[in-house]
């Protein structure tokens, strides 16, 4: 279940402190494949981020979600990757029910 994945990721990251947590996020960012310019549109831009963040998503034939993203900063890109790794491959009906509170411990 998706909420279990969120909880497990939170628990695994809780042991990281200070520079270790920052380094983890930066390392995650380095593994993100860049989006093409055709996806870096205003429609795909996430508002409210300090740096530019673009996210695209689609529903696969099996009803699961597939997201891709890119950002100007490593911190934004890495943080988005942590979240999107949780929701990628999950059923669209479960992803659609997530709220900000779903990610708070």
PDB file of C-alpha atoms in Angstrom:
ATOM      1  CA  UNK A   1       0.000   0.000   0.000  1.00  0.00           C
ATOM      2  CA  UNK A   2       1.225   3.474  -0.849  1.00  0.00           C
ATOM      3  CA  UNK A   3       0.914   4.798   2.719  1.00  0.00           C
ATOM      4  CA  UNK A   4       3.208   1.994   3.868  1.00  0.00           C
ATOM      5  CA  UNK A   5       5.791   3.076   1.272  1.00  0.00           C
ATOM      6  CA  UNK A   6       5.574   6.657   2.544  1.00  0.00           C
ATOM      7  CA  UNK A   7       6.044   5.527   6.146  1.00  0.00           C
ATOM      8  CA  UNK A   8       8.977   3.252   5.257  1.00  0.00           C
ATOM      9  CA  UNK A   9      10.743   6.005   3.304  1.00  0.00           C
ATOM     10  CA  UNK A  10      10.236   8.406   6.203  1.00  0.00           C
ATOM     11  CA  UNK A  11      11.682   5.898   8.651  1.00  0.00           C
ATOM     12  CA  UNK A  12      14.702   5.218   6.455  1.00  0.00           C
ATOM     13  CA  UNK A  13      15.411   8.926   6.045  1.00  0.00           C
ATOM     14  CA  UNK A  14      14.840   9.704   9.745  1.00  0.00           C
ATOM     15  CA  UNK A  15      18.197   8.180  10.640  1.00  0.00           C
ATOM     16  CA  UNK A  16      19.978  10.661   8.360  1.00  0.00           C
ATOM     17  CA  UNK A  17      20.978  13.925   9.989  1.00  0.00           C
ATOM     18  CA  UNK A  18      22.505  17.172   8.818  1.00  0.00           C
ATOM     19  CA  UNK A  19      24.938  16.804   5.962  1.00  0.00           C
ATOM     20  CA  UNK A  20      24.102  13.109   5.513  1.00  0.00           C
ATOM     21  CA  UNK A  21      20.490  13.978   4.675  1.00  0.00           C
ATOM     22  CA  UNK A  22      21.586  16.748   2.303  1.00  0.00           C
ATOM     23  CA  UNK A  23      24.049  14.425   0.594  1.00  0.00           C
ATOM     24  CA  UNK A  24      21.330  11.779   0.181  1.00  0.00           C
ATOM     25  CA  UNK A  25      19.042  14.301  -1.556  1.00  0.00           C
ATOM     26  CA  UNK A  26      21.867  15.492  -3.808  1.00  0.00           C
ATOM     27  CA  UNK A  27      22.783  11.904  -4.719  1.00  0.00           C
ATOM     28  CA  UNK A  28      19.147  11.206  -5.581  1.00  0.00           C
ATOM     29  CA  UNK A  29      19.117  14.282  -7.845  1.00  0.00           C
ATOM     30  CA  UNK A  30      22.156  13.051  -9.752  1.00  0.00           C
ATOM     31  CA  UNK A  31      20.273   9.933 -10.864  1.00  0.00           C
ATOM     32  CA  UNK A  32      17.400  11.866 -12.483  1.00  0.00           C
ATOM     33  CA  UNK A  33      17.357  11.835 -16.269  1.00  0.00           C
ATOM     34  CA  UNK A  34      16.752  15.360 -17.595  1.00  0.00           C
ATOM     35  CA  UNK A  35      13.419  16.217 -19.181  1.00  0.00           C
ATOM     36  CA  UNK A  36      13.464  17.444 -22.730  1.00  0.00           C
ATOM     37  CA  UNK A  37      12.729  21.114 -23.393  1.00  0.00           C
ATOM     38  CA  UNK A  38       9.321  20.144 -24.794  1.00  0.00           C
ATOM     39  CA  UNK A  39       8.267  19.087 -21.273  1.00  0.00           C
ATOM     40  CA  UNK A  40       9.575  22.189 -19.516  1.00  0.00           C
ATOM     41  CA  UNK A  41       6.404  24.164 -20.097  1.00  0.00           C
ATOM     42  CA  UNK A  42       4.306  26.426 -17.899  1.00  0.00           C
ATOM     43  CA  UNK A  43       1.659  23.676 -17.842  1.00  0.00           C
ATOM     44  CA  UNK A  44       4.122  21.234 -16.252  1.00  0.00           C
ATOM     45  CA  UNK A  45       5.732  23.733 -13.884  1.00  0.00           C
ATOM     46  CA  UNK A  46       5.024  23.321 -10.174  1.00  0.00           C
ATOM     47  CA  UNK A  47       4.171  26.633  -8.558  1.00  0.00           C
ATOM     48  CA  UNK A  48       5.553  27.633  -5.190  1.00  0.00           C
ATOM     49  CA  UNK A  49       8.999  26.106  -5.575  1.00  0.00           C
ATOM     50  CA  UNK A  50      11.988  28.345  -4.996  1.00  0.00           C
ATOM     51  CA  UNK A  51      13.599  26.820  -8.083  1.00  0.00           C
ATOM     52  CA  UNK A  52      11.947  25.670 -11.277  1.00  0.00           C
ATOM     53  CA  UNK A  53      10.382  22.199 -11.040  1.00  0.00           C
ATOM     54  CA  UNK A  54       8.593  20.469 -13.883  1.00  0.00           C
ATOM     55  CA  UNK A  55       6.612  17.249 -13.499  1.00  0.00           C
ATOM     56  CA  UNK A  56       4.911  15.160 -16.174  1.00  0.00           C
ATOM     57  CA  UNK A  57       2.727  12.169 -15.528  1.00  0.00           C
ATOM     58  CA  UNK A  58       0.703   9.588 -17.358  1.00  0.00           C
ATOM     59  CA  UNK A  59      -1.479   6.606 -16.600  1.00  0.00           C
ATOM     60  CA  UNK A  60      -0.021   3.368 -17.954  1.00  0.00           C
ATOM     61  CA  UNK A  61      -2.128   0.621 -19.539  1.00  0.00           C
ATOM     62  CA  UNK A  62      -2.217  -1.286 -16.243  1.00  0.00           C
ATOM     63  CA  UNK A  63      -3.734   1.713 -14.412  1.00  0.00           C
ATOM     64  CA  UNK A  64      -0.562   2.738 -12.595  1.00  0.00           C
ATOM     65  CA  UNK A  65       1.095   6.133 -12.652  1.00  0.00           C
ATOM     66  CA  UNK A  66       4.397   7.032 -14.288  1.00  0.00           C
ATOM     67  CA  UNK A  67       6.001  10.395 -13.513  1.00  0.00           C
ATOM     68  CA  UNK A  68       9.115  12.162 -14.740  1.00  0.00           C
ATOM     69  CA  UNK A  69      10.573  15.404 -13.480  1.00  0.00           C
ATOM     70  CA  UNK A  70      13.400  17.871 -13.676  1.00  0.00           C
ATOM     71  CA  UNK A  71      14.447  20.931 -11.693  1.00  0.00           C
ATOM     72  CA  UNK A  72      17.007  23.706 -11.685  1.00  0.00           C
ATOM     73  CA  UNK A  73      18.422  22.863  -8.257  1.00  0.00           C
ATOM     74  CA  UNK A  74      19.738  19.578  -6.904  1.00  0.00           C
ATOM     75  CA  UNK A  75      17.755  19.991  -3.674  1.00  0.00           C
ATOM     76  CA  UNK A  76      14.450  20.411  -5.501  1.00  0.00           C
ATOM     77  CA  UNK A  77      15.243  17.667  -7.995  1.00  0.00           C
ATOM     78  CA  UNK A  78      16.317  15.219  -5.264  1.00  0.00           C
ATOM     79  CA  UNK A  79      13.337  15.952  -3.029  1.00  0.00           C
ATOM     80  CA  UNK A  80      10.948  15.478  -5.949  1.00  0.00           C
ATOM     81  CA  UNK A  81      12.668  12.182  -6.796  1.00  0.00           C
ATOM     82  CA  UNK A  82      12.106  10.846  -3.282  1.00  0.00           C
ATOM     83  CA  UNK A  83       8.382  11.588  -3.579  1.00  0.00           C
ATOM     84  CA  UNK A  84       7.979  10.395  -7.151  1.00  0.00           C
ATOM     85  CA  UNK A  85       9.814   7.140  -6.397  1.00  0.00           C
ATOM     86  CA  UNK A  86       7.035   6.439  -3.902  1.00  0.00           C
ATOM     87  CA  UNK A  87       4.139   7.127  -6.291  1.00  0.00           C
ATOM     88  CA  UNK A  88       5.610   5.748  -9.526  1.00  0.00           C
ATOM     89  CA  UNK A  89       4.046   2.406 -10.332  1.00  0.00           C
ATOM     90  CA  UNK A  90       1.182   2.876  -7.882  1.00  0.00           C
ATOM     91  CA  UNK A  91      -2.480   2.655  -8.937  1.00  0.00           C
ATOM     92  CA  UNK A  92      -3.876   5.997 -10.081  1.00  0.00           C
ATOM     93  CA  UNK A  93      -6.811   5.738  -7.654  1.00  0.00           C
ATOM     94  CA  UNK A  94      -4.400   5.481  -4.685  1.00  0.00           C
ATOM     95  CA  UNK A  95      -2.190   8.328  -5.904  1.00  0.00           C
ATOM     96  CA  UNK A  96      -5.233  10.567  -6.425  1.00  0.00           C
ATOM     97  CA  UNK A  97      -6.227  10.183  -2.757  1.00  0.00           C
ATOM     98  CA  UNK A  98      -2.896  11.433  -1.390  1.00  0.00           C
ATOM     99  CA  UNK A  99      -2.815  14.733   0.464  1.00  0.00           C
ATOM    100  CA  UNK A 100      -0.081  16.722   2.117  1.00  0.00           C
ATOM    101  CA  UNK A 101      -1.048  15.030   5.375  1.00  0.00           C
ATOM    102  CA  UNK A 102      -0.292  11.633   3.802  1.00  0.00           C
ATOM    103  CA  UNK A 103       3.394  12.598   3.859  1.00  0.00           C
ATOM    104  CA  UNK A 104       3.501  13.931   7.413  1.00  0.00           C
ATOM    105  CA  UNK A 105       4.495  11.685  10.265  1.00  0.00           C
TER     106      UNK A 105
END
